[in-house]
Short mmCIF file of C-alpha atoms and ligand atoms in Angstrom, two decimals:
data_model
loop_
_atom_site.label_atom_id
_atom_site.label_comp_id
_atom_site.label_asym_id
_atom_site.label_seq_id
_atom_site.Cartn_x
_atom_site.Cartn_y
_atom_site.Cartn_z
CA MET R 19 -39.61 -90.18 -171.76
CA SER R 20 -39.58 -86.41 -171.55
CA GLU R 21 -38.53 -84.55 -174.63
CA GLN R 22 -35.48 -82.36 -174.17
CA ILE R 23 -36.01 -78.78 -175.26
CA GLN R 24 -33.08 -77.47 -177.27
CA GLN R 25 -32.30 -73.85 -176.48
CA THR R 26 -30.64 -71.67 -179.06
CA VAL R 27 -27.88 -69.77 -177.32
CA PRO R 28 -27.03 -66.71 -179.41
CA SER R 29 -23.33 -66.01 -179.90
CA LEU R 30 -22.11 -63.13 -177.76
CA PRO R 31 -20.71 -60.02 -179.38
CA ARG R 32 -16.97 -59.61 -178.87
CA ILE R 33 -14.66 -56.75 -178.01
CA GLY R 34 -12.98 -55.55 -181.22
CA SER R 35 -15.82 -56.67 -183.50
CA PRO R 36 -18.32 -54.40 -185.27
CA ALA R 37 -21.39 -53.66 -183.15
CA PRO R 38 -24.42 -55.54 -184.52
CA PRO R 39 -26.59 -53.12 -186.54
CA PHE R 40 -30.16 -52.48 -185.40
CA GLU R 41 -33.20 -50.33 -186.02
CA ALA R 42 -35.36 -49.95 -182.93
CA VAL R 43 -38.41 -48.18 -181.54
CA THR R 44 -37.37 -45.85 -178.69
CA THR R 45 -38.81 -43.13 -176.48
CA HIS R 46 -37.20 -40.68 -178.94
CA GLY R 47 -38.62 -42.31 -182.10
CA THR R 48 -36.97 -44.88 -184.35
CA ILE R 49 -33.20 -45.11 -183.89
CA ARG R 50 -30.58 -47.04 -185.89
CA LEU R 51 -27.10 -47.92 -184.70
CA GLU R 52 -25.68 -46.08 -187.71
CA ASP R 53 -27.27 -42.83 -186.42
CA TYR R 54 -24.44 -42.81 -183.86
CA LYS R 55 -21.55 -43.01 -186.39
CA GLY R 56 -18.95 -40.42 -185.39
CA SER R 57 -19.97 -40.51 -181.69
CA TRP R 58 -19.15 -43.02 -179.01
CA LEU R 59 -22.14 -44.86 -177.58
CA VAL R 60 -22.89 -46.46 -174.21
CA LEU R 61 -25.65 -48.96 -174.99
CA PHE R 62 -27.01 -50.51 -171.81
CA SER R 63 -29.82 -52.89 -170.90
CA HIS R 64 -31.82 -53.08 -167.69
CA PRO R 65 -34.11 -55.94 -166.57
CA ALA R 66 -37.43 -54.14 -166.24
CA ASP R 67 -39.16 -50.78 -165.87
CA PHE R 68 -40.70 -49.86 -162.49
CA THR R 69 -38.20 -51.97 -160.52
CA PRO R 70 -36.18 -50.61 -157.62
CA VAL R 71 -32.54 -51.13 -158.64
CA CYS R 72 -33.25 -50.08 -162.24
CA THR R 73 -34.90 -46.88 -161.04
CA THR R 74 -31.78 -45.94 -159.05
CA GLU R 75 -29.65 -46.78 -162.09
CA PHE R 76 -31.70 -44.62 -164.43
CA MET R 77 -31.35 -41.59 -162.18
CA ALA R 78 -27.61 -42.33 -161.94
CA PHE R 79 -27.23 -42.76 -165.73
CA GLN R 80 -28.93 -39.38 -166.18
CA SER R 81 -26.50 -37.84 -163.69
CA ILE R 82 -23.49 -38.79 -165.88
CA TYR R 83 -25.15 -37.99 -169.22
CA SER R 84 -23.75 -34.45 -169.54
CA ARG R 85 -20.22 -35.68 -168.70
CA LEU R 86 -20.55 -38.42 -171.33
CA LYS R 87 -21.67 -35.85 -173.89
CA GLU R 88 -18.57 -33.78 -173.15
CA MET R 89 -16.65 -36.90 -174.25
CA ASN R 90 -18.61 -37.16 -177.54
CA THR R 91 -20.48 -40.11 -176.04
CA GLU R 92 -24.20 -40.85 -176.24
CA LEU R 93 -26.33 -43.00 -173.95
CA LEU R 94 -29.02 -45.46 -175.06
CA GLY R 95 -31.03 -47.70 -172.73
CA LEU R 96 -32.90 -50.91 -173.55
CA SER R 97 -35.31 -53.37 -172.00
CA VAL R 98 -37.94 -55.75 -173.32
CA ASP R 99 -40.71 -53.54 -171.89
CA SER R 100 -43.14 -51.71 -174.17
CA LEU R 101 -42.81 -48.13 -175.34
CA PHE R 102 -45.80 -47.09 -173.19
CA SER R 103 -44.20 -48.71 -170.14
CA HIS R 104 -40.95 -46.77 -170.78
CA ILE R 105 -42.90 -43.52 -171.20
CA ALA R 106 -44.90 -44.11 -168.00
CA TRP R 107 -41.73 -45.02 -166.06
CA VAL R 108 -39.69 -41.98 -167.13
CA ARG R 109 -42.68 -39.77 -166.26
CA ASN R 110 -42.85 -41.52 -162.87
CA ILE R 111 -39.12 -40.96 -162.27
CA GLU R 112 -39.53 -37.29 -163.14
CA GLN R 113 -42.57 -36.90 -160.86
CA ASN R 114 -41.20 -38.82 -157.87
CA GLY R 115 -37.45 -38.34 -158.21
CA GLY R 116 -37.33 -34.94 -159.92
CA VAL R 117 -35.00 -36.40 -162.58
CA LYS R 118 -35.79 -35.90 -166.25
CA ILE R 119 -34.44 -38.83 -168.29
CA GLU R 120 -33.02 -37.20 -171.42
CA PHE R 121 -31.56 -40.20 -173.24
CA PRO R 122 -33.63 -42.60 -175.40
CA ILE R 123 -34.72 -46.08 -174.29
CA ILE R 124 -35.30 -48.93 -176.76
CA ALA R 125 -38.59 -50.83 -176.38
CA ASP R 126 -37.26 -54.24 -177.46
CA LEU R 127 -40.53 -56.14 -177.09
CA ASN R 128 -39.55 -58.86 -179.57
CA LYS R 129 -36.01 -59.07 -178.09
CA ASP R 130 -34.34 -58.49 -181.49
CA VAL R 131 -31.60 -56.19 -180.16
CA ALA R 132 -31.29 -58.06 -176.86
CA TYR R 133 -30.47 -61.34 -178.65
CA LYS R 134 -28.04 -59.68 -181.06
CA TYR R 135 -26.10 -58.22 -178.14
CA GLY R 136 -26.29 -61.25 -175.83
CA MET R 137 -28.27 -59.31 -173.24
CA ILE R 138 -30.51 -62.27 -172.35
CA MET R 139 -28.79 -64.81 -170.13
CA PRO R 140 -31.39 -67.54 -169.49
CA GLU R 141 -29.63 -68.84 -166.38
CA GLU R 142 -30.13 -65.37 -164.79
CA SER R 143 -33.54 -64.59 -166.33
CA LYS R 144 -35.36 -66.29 -169.20
CA THR R 145 -37.44 -63.23 -170.02
CA GLU R 146 -35.55 -60.10 -168.95
CA THR R 147 -32.28 -58.55 -170.08
CA VAL R 148 -29.40 -58.57 -167.62
CA ARG R 149 -27.54 -55.37 -166.74
CA ALA R 150 -25.26 -55.20 -169.79
CA VAL R 151 -23.13 -52.25 -170.90
CA PHE R 152 -21.59 -52.01 -174.37
CA ILE R 153 -19.10 -49.24 -175.08
CA ILE R 154 -19.10 -48.70 -178.84
CA ASP R 155 -16.61 -46.32 -180.42
CA ASP R 156 -17.12 -43.68 -183.11
CA LYS R 157 -16.39 -46.29 -185.81
CA GLN R 158 -19.04 -48.60 -184.31
CA ILE R 159 -16.58 -51.14 -182.95
CA ILE R 160 -17.38 -52.74 -179.59
CA ARG R 161 -14.57 -51.63 -177.28
CA ALA R 162 -15.72 -52.88 -173.87
CA ILE R 163 -18.50 -55.01 -172.41
CA ILE R 164 -19.65 -55.17 -168.78
CA TYR R 165 -22.28 -57.56 -167.42
CA TYR R 166 -23.90 -57.24 -164.00
CA PRO R 167 -26.55 -59.51 -162.45
CA MET R 168 -30.07 -58.48 -161.52
CA SER R 169 -29.25 -57.79 -157.89
CA ALA R 170 -26.36 -55.30 -158.28
CA GLY R 171 -26.72 -51.76 -159.60
CA ARG R 172 -23.90 -50.52 -161.82
CA ASN R 173 -21.19 -48.03 -160.88
CA MET R 174 -21.53 -44.96 -163.09
CA GLU R 175 -18.06 -43.64 -162.25
CA GLU R 176 -16.58 -46.87 -163.61
CA ILE R 177 -18.52 -46.52 -166.86
CA LEU R 178 -17.28 -42.93 -167.25
CA ARG R 179 -13.73 -43.98 -166.30
CA LEU R 180 -13.76 -46.77 -168.88
CA VAL R 181 -14.83 -44.43 -171.70
CA GLN R 182 -12.13 -41.95 -170.61
CA ALA R 183 -9.50 -44.72 -170.47
CA LEU R 184 -10.39 -46.01 -173.96
CA GLN R 185 -10.38 -42.53 -175.50
CA THR R 186 -7.07 -41.67 -173.78
CA ALA R 187 -5.50 -44.92 -175.01
CA ASP R 188 -6.61 -44.16 -178.59
CA GLU R 189 -5.52 -40.54 -178.56
CA HIS R 190 -2.09 -41.02 -176.99
CA LYS R 191 -1.27 -44.62 -178.03
CA VAL R 192 -0.85 -45.68 -174.41
CA ALA R 193 -2.50 -48.02 -171.92
CA THR R 194 -3.90 -47.22 -168.49
CA PRO R 195 -2.90 -48.93 -165.25
CA ALA R 196 -5.15 -50.41 -162.57
CA ASN R 197 -7.38 -47.83 -160.92
CA TRP R 198 -6.28 -45.17 -163.44
CA LYS R 199 -8.24 -41.95 -163.49
CA PRO R 200 -7.81 -38.89 -165.70
CA GLY R 201 -4.71 -36.92 -164.67
CA ASP R 202 -2.82 -40.05 -163.54
CA LYS R 203 0.26 -41.31 -165.37
CA VAL R 204 -0.29 -43.70 -168.29
CA ILE R 205 1.67 -46.75 -169.45
CA VAL R 206 3.83 -46.43 -172.56
CA PRO R 207 4.02 -49.39 -174.95
CA ALA R 208 6.67 -51.92 -173.91
CA PRO R 209 9.87 -52.02 -176.01
CA GLN R 210 9.86 -54.69 -178.70
CA THR R 211 13.61 -55.29 -179.01
CA LYS R 212 16.49 -55.89 -176.56
CA GLU R 213 18.13 -52.68 -177.74
CA ALA R 214 14.96 -50.66 -177.14
CA ALA R 215 14.61 -52.25 -173.67
CA ASP R 216 18.19 -51.20 -172.80
CA GLU R 217 17.43 -47.64 -173.97
CA ARG R 218 14.13 -47.49 -172.11
CA VAL R 219 15.63 -47.96 -168.66
CA LYS R 220 18.11 -45.14 -169.35
CA ASP R 221 15.34 -42.68 -170.31
CA ASP R 222 14.65 -40.63 -167.20
CA SER R 223 11.59 -38.93 -168.71
CA TYR R 224 9.70 -42.10 -167.74
CA GLU R 225 8.89 -43.54 -164.32
CA CYS R 226 9.93 -47.19 -164.73
CA PHE R 227 9.28 -50.24 -162.60
CA ASP R 228 11.48 -52.07 -165.08
CA TRP R 229 12.02 -51.95 -168.86
CA TYR R 230 8.60 -53.48 -169.60
CA LEU R 231 6.54 -51.22 -167.31
CA CYS R 232 7.14 -47.50 -167.71
CA LYS R 233 4.73 -44.65 -167.09
CA LYS R 234 4.61 -41.05 -168.22
CA SER R 235 2.43 -38.01 -167.57
CA LEU R 236 0.28 -36.72 -170.39
CA PRO R 237 0.61 -33.05 -171.34
C1 BEZ F 305 -34.56 -54.28 -159.80
O1 BEZ F 305 -34.23 -53.43 -160.64
O2 BEZ F 305 -34.74 -54.00 -158.63
C2 BEZ F 305 -34.69 -55.70 -160.26
C3 BEZ F 305 -35.11 -55.99 -161.54
C4 BEZ F 305 -35.23 -57.31 -161.94
C5 BEZ F 305 -34.95 -58.33 -161.06
C6 BEZ F 305 -34.49 -58.03 -159.78
C7 BEZ F 305 -34.37 -56.70 -159.37
#
């Protein structure tokens, strides 16, 4: 009778919970999560260095880095490759693609950070991290999580849009509708009483679908 191997499935981090702390070796030296307190952070994993989709993603992540910084947001990559592999790959990207990768990359050889963040999904790959994106706010709370499979490169405009949507929601106490982009109207919180609902539909400063769905422009 074959012995069944029990696999330990780590619990996945959740939106709204504190980001798991870490201290990691990176291409910019040792970095701790707490180093990012006061900034937003896009922490992302990729499956492996020197692979085609990941190479396109790295050049694309670099292309949005300055726009992220304008939003007080840092970028930090991760894979289970070694530090020397990361260094060789970013040099290769610079030589062949003319793109200098300016953000740090964690060399998570022992998978410590990858397990804490649920970046290993054994059904997709037993050894590599999937394409995960964690948006962590300036108080180190996980605000959004995106997972992509090995075969599909991520959409950088969506990552930027999501950071912008979260920061806009925080700043103006609003929500953002489907396909929202900066400059579009935002959704005001729905009334919580019958009286407030009756008042809401009379307020012509809002564009209302009905009392529970009203939009306004931001100044
Ligand atoms: C890629 O980046 O091309 C890739 C990496 C791991 C598995 C499949 C594709």
